[in-house]
CSV table of C-alpha atoms in Angstrom, one decimal:
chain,number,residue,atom,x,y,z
A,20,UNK,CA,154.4,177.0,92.5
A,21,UNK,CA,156.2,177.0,89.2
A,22,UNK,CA,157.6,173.5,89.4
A,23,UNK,CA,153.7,172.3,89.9
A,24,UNK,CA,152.8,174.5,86.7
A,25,UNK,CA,155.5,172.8,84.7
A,26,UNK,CA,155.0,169.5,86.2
A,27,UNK,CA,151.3,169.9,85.3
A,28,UNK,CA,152.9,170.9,81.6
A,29,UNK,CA,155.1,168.4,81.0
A,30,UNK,CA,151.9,165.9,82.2
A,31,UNK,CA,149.4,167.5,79.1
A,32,UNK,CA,151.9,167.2,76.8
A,33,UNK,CA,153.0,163.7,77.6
A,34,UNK,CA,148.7,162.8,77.5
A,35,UNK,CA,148.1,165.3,74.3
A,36,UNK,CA,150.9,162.7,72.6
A,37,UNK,CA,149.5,159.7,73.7
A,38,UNK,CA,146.3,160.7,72.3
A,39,UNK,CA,147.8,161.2,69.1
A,40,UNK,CA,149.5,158.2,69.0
A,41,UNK,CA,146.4,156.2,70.1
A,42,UNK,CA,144.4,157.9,66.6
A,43,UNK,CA,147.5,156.7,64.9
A,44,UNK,CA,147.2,153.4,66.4
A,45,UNK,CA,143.1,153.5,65.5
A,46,UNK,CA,143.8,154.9,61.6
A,47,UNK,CA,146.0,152.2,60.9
A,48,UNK,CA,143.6,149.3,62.5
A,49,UNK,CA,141.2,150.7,60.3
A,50,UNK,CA,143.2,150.9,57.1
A,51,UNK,CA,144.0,146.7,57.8
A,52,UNK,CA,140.2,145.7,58.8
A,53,UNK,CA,139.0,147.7,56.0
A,54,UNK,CA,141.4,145.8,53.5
A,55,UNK,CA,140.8,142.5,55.4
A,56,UNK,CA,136.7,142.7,55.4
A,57,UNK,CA,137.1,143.4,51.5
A,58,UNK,CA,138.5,140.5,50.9
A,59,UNK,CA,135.9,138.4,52.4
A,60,UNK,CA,132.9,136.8,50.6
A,61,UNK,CA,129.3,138.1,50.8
A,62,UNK,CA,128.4,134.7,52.6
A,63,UNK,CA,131.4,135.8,55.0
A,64,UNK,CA,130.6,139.3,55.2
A,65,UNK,CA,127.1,138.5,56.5
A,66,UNK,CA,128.3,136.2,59.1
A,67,UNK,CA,131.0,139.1,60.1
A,68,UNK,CA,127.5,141.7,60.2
A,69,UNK,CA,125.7,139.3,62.5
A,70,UNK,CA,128.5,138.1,64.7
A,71,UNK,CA,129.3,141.7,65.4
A,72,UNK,CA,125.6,142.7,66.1
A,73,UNK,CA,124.7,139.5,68.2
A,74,UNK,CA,128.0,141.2,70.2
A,75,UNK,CA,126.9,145.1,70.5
A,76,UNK,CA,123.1,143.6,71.2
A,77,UNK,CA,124.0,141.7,74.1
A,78,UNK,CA,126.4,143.8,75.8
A,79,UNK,CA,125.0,145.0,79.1
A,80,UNK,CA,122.6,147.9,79.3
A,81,UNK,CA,124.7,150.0,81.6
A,82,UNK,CA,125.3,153.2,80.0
A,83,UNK,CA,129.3,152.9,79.5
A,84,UNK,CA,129.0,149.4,77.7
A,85,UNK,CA,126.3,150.5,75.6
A,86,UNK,CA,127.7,153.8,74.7
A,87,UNK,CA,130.7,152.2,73.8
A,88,UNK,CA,128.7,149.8,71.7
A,89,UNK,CA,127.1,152.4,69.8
A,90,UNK,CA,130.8,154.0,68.9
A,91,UNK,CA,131.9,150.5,67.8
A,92,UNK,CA,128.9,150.3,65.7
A,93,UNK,CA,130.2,153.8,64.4
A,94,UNK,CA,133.9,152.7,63.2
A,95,UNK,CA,132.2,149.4,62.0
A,96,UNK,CA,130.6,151.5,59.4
A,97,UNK,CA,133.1,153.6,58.7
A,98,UNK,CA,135.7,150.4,58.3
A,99,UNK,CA,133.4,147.9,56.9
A,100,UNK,CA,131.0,149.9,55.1
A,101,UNK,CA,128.1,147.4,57.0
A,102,UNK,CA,125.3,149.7,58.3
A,103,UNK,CA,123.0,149.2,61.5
């Protein structure tokens, strides 16, 4: 019983750091897209805005890919500063 207590240990720990490391991963791809979509043009930026809403409109309506859409939407906002 104690080896499947620490085995179940040792498995929450090894997920709790891959979380972390996957925000890590997220905080730094927003840091570069925010810098990169700054750089663009207006013209550019509007293109960027509608090619990335054509995307999230036309995903399927099943409840994972459209939930999923509407976080993307989310971190586009918070990277690019283009609202919805």
């Amino acid at each position: 019983m104690k080896n499947i207590i620490a085995e179940l240990l040792i498995k929450l720990a090894e997920r709790d750091e891959e979380y972390k490391l996957q925000q890590e991963r997220q905080a730094t791809i927003e840091i570069i897209l925010s810098a990169l979509v700054e750089t663009l043009s207006p013209e550019a930026r509007l293109s960027f805005q509608t090619q990335i809403e054509h995307l999230i409109d036309n995903t399927n309506e099943t409840s994972s890919e459209k939930s999923r859409a509407l976080l993307n939407t989310g971190y586009l906002e918070k990277i690019t500063g283009i609202s919805r």
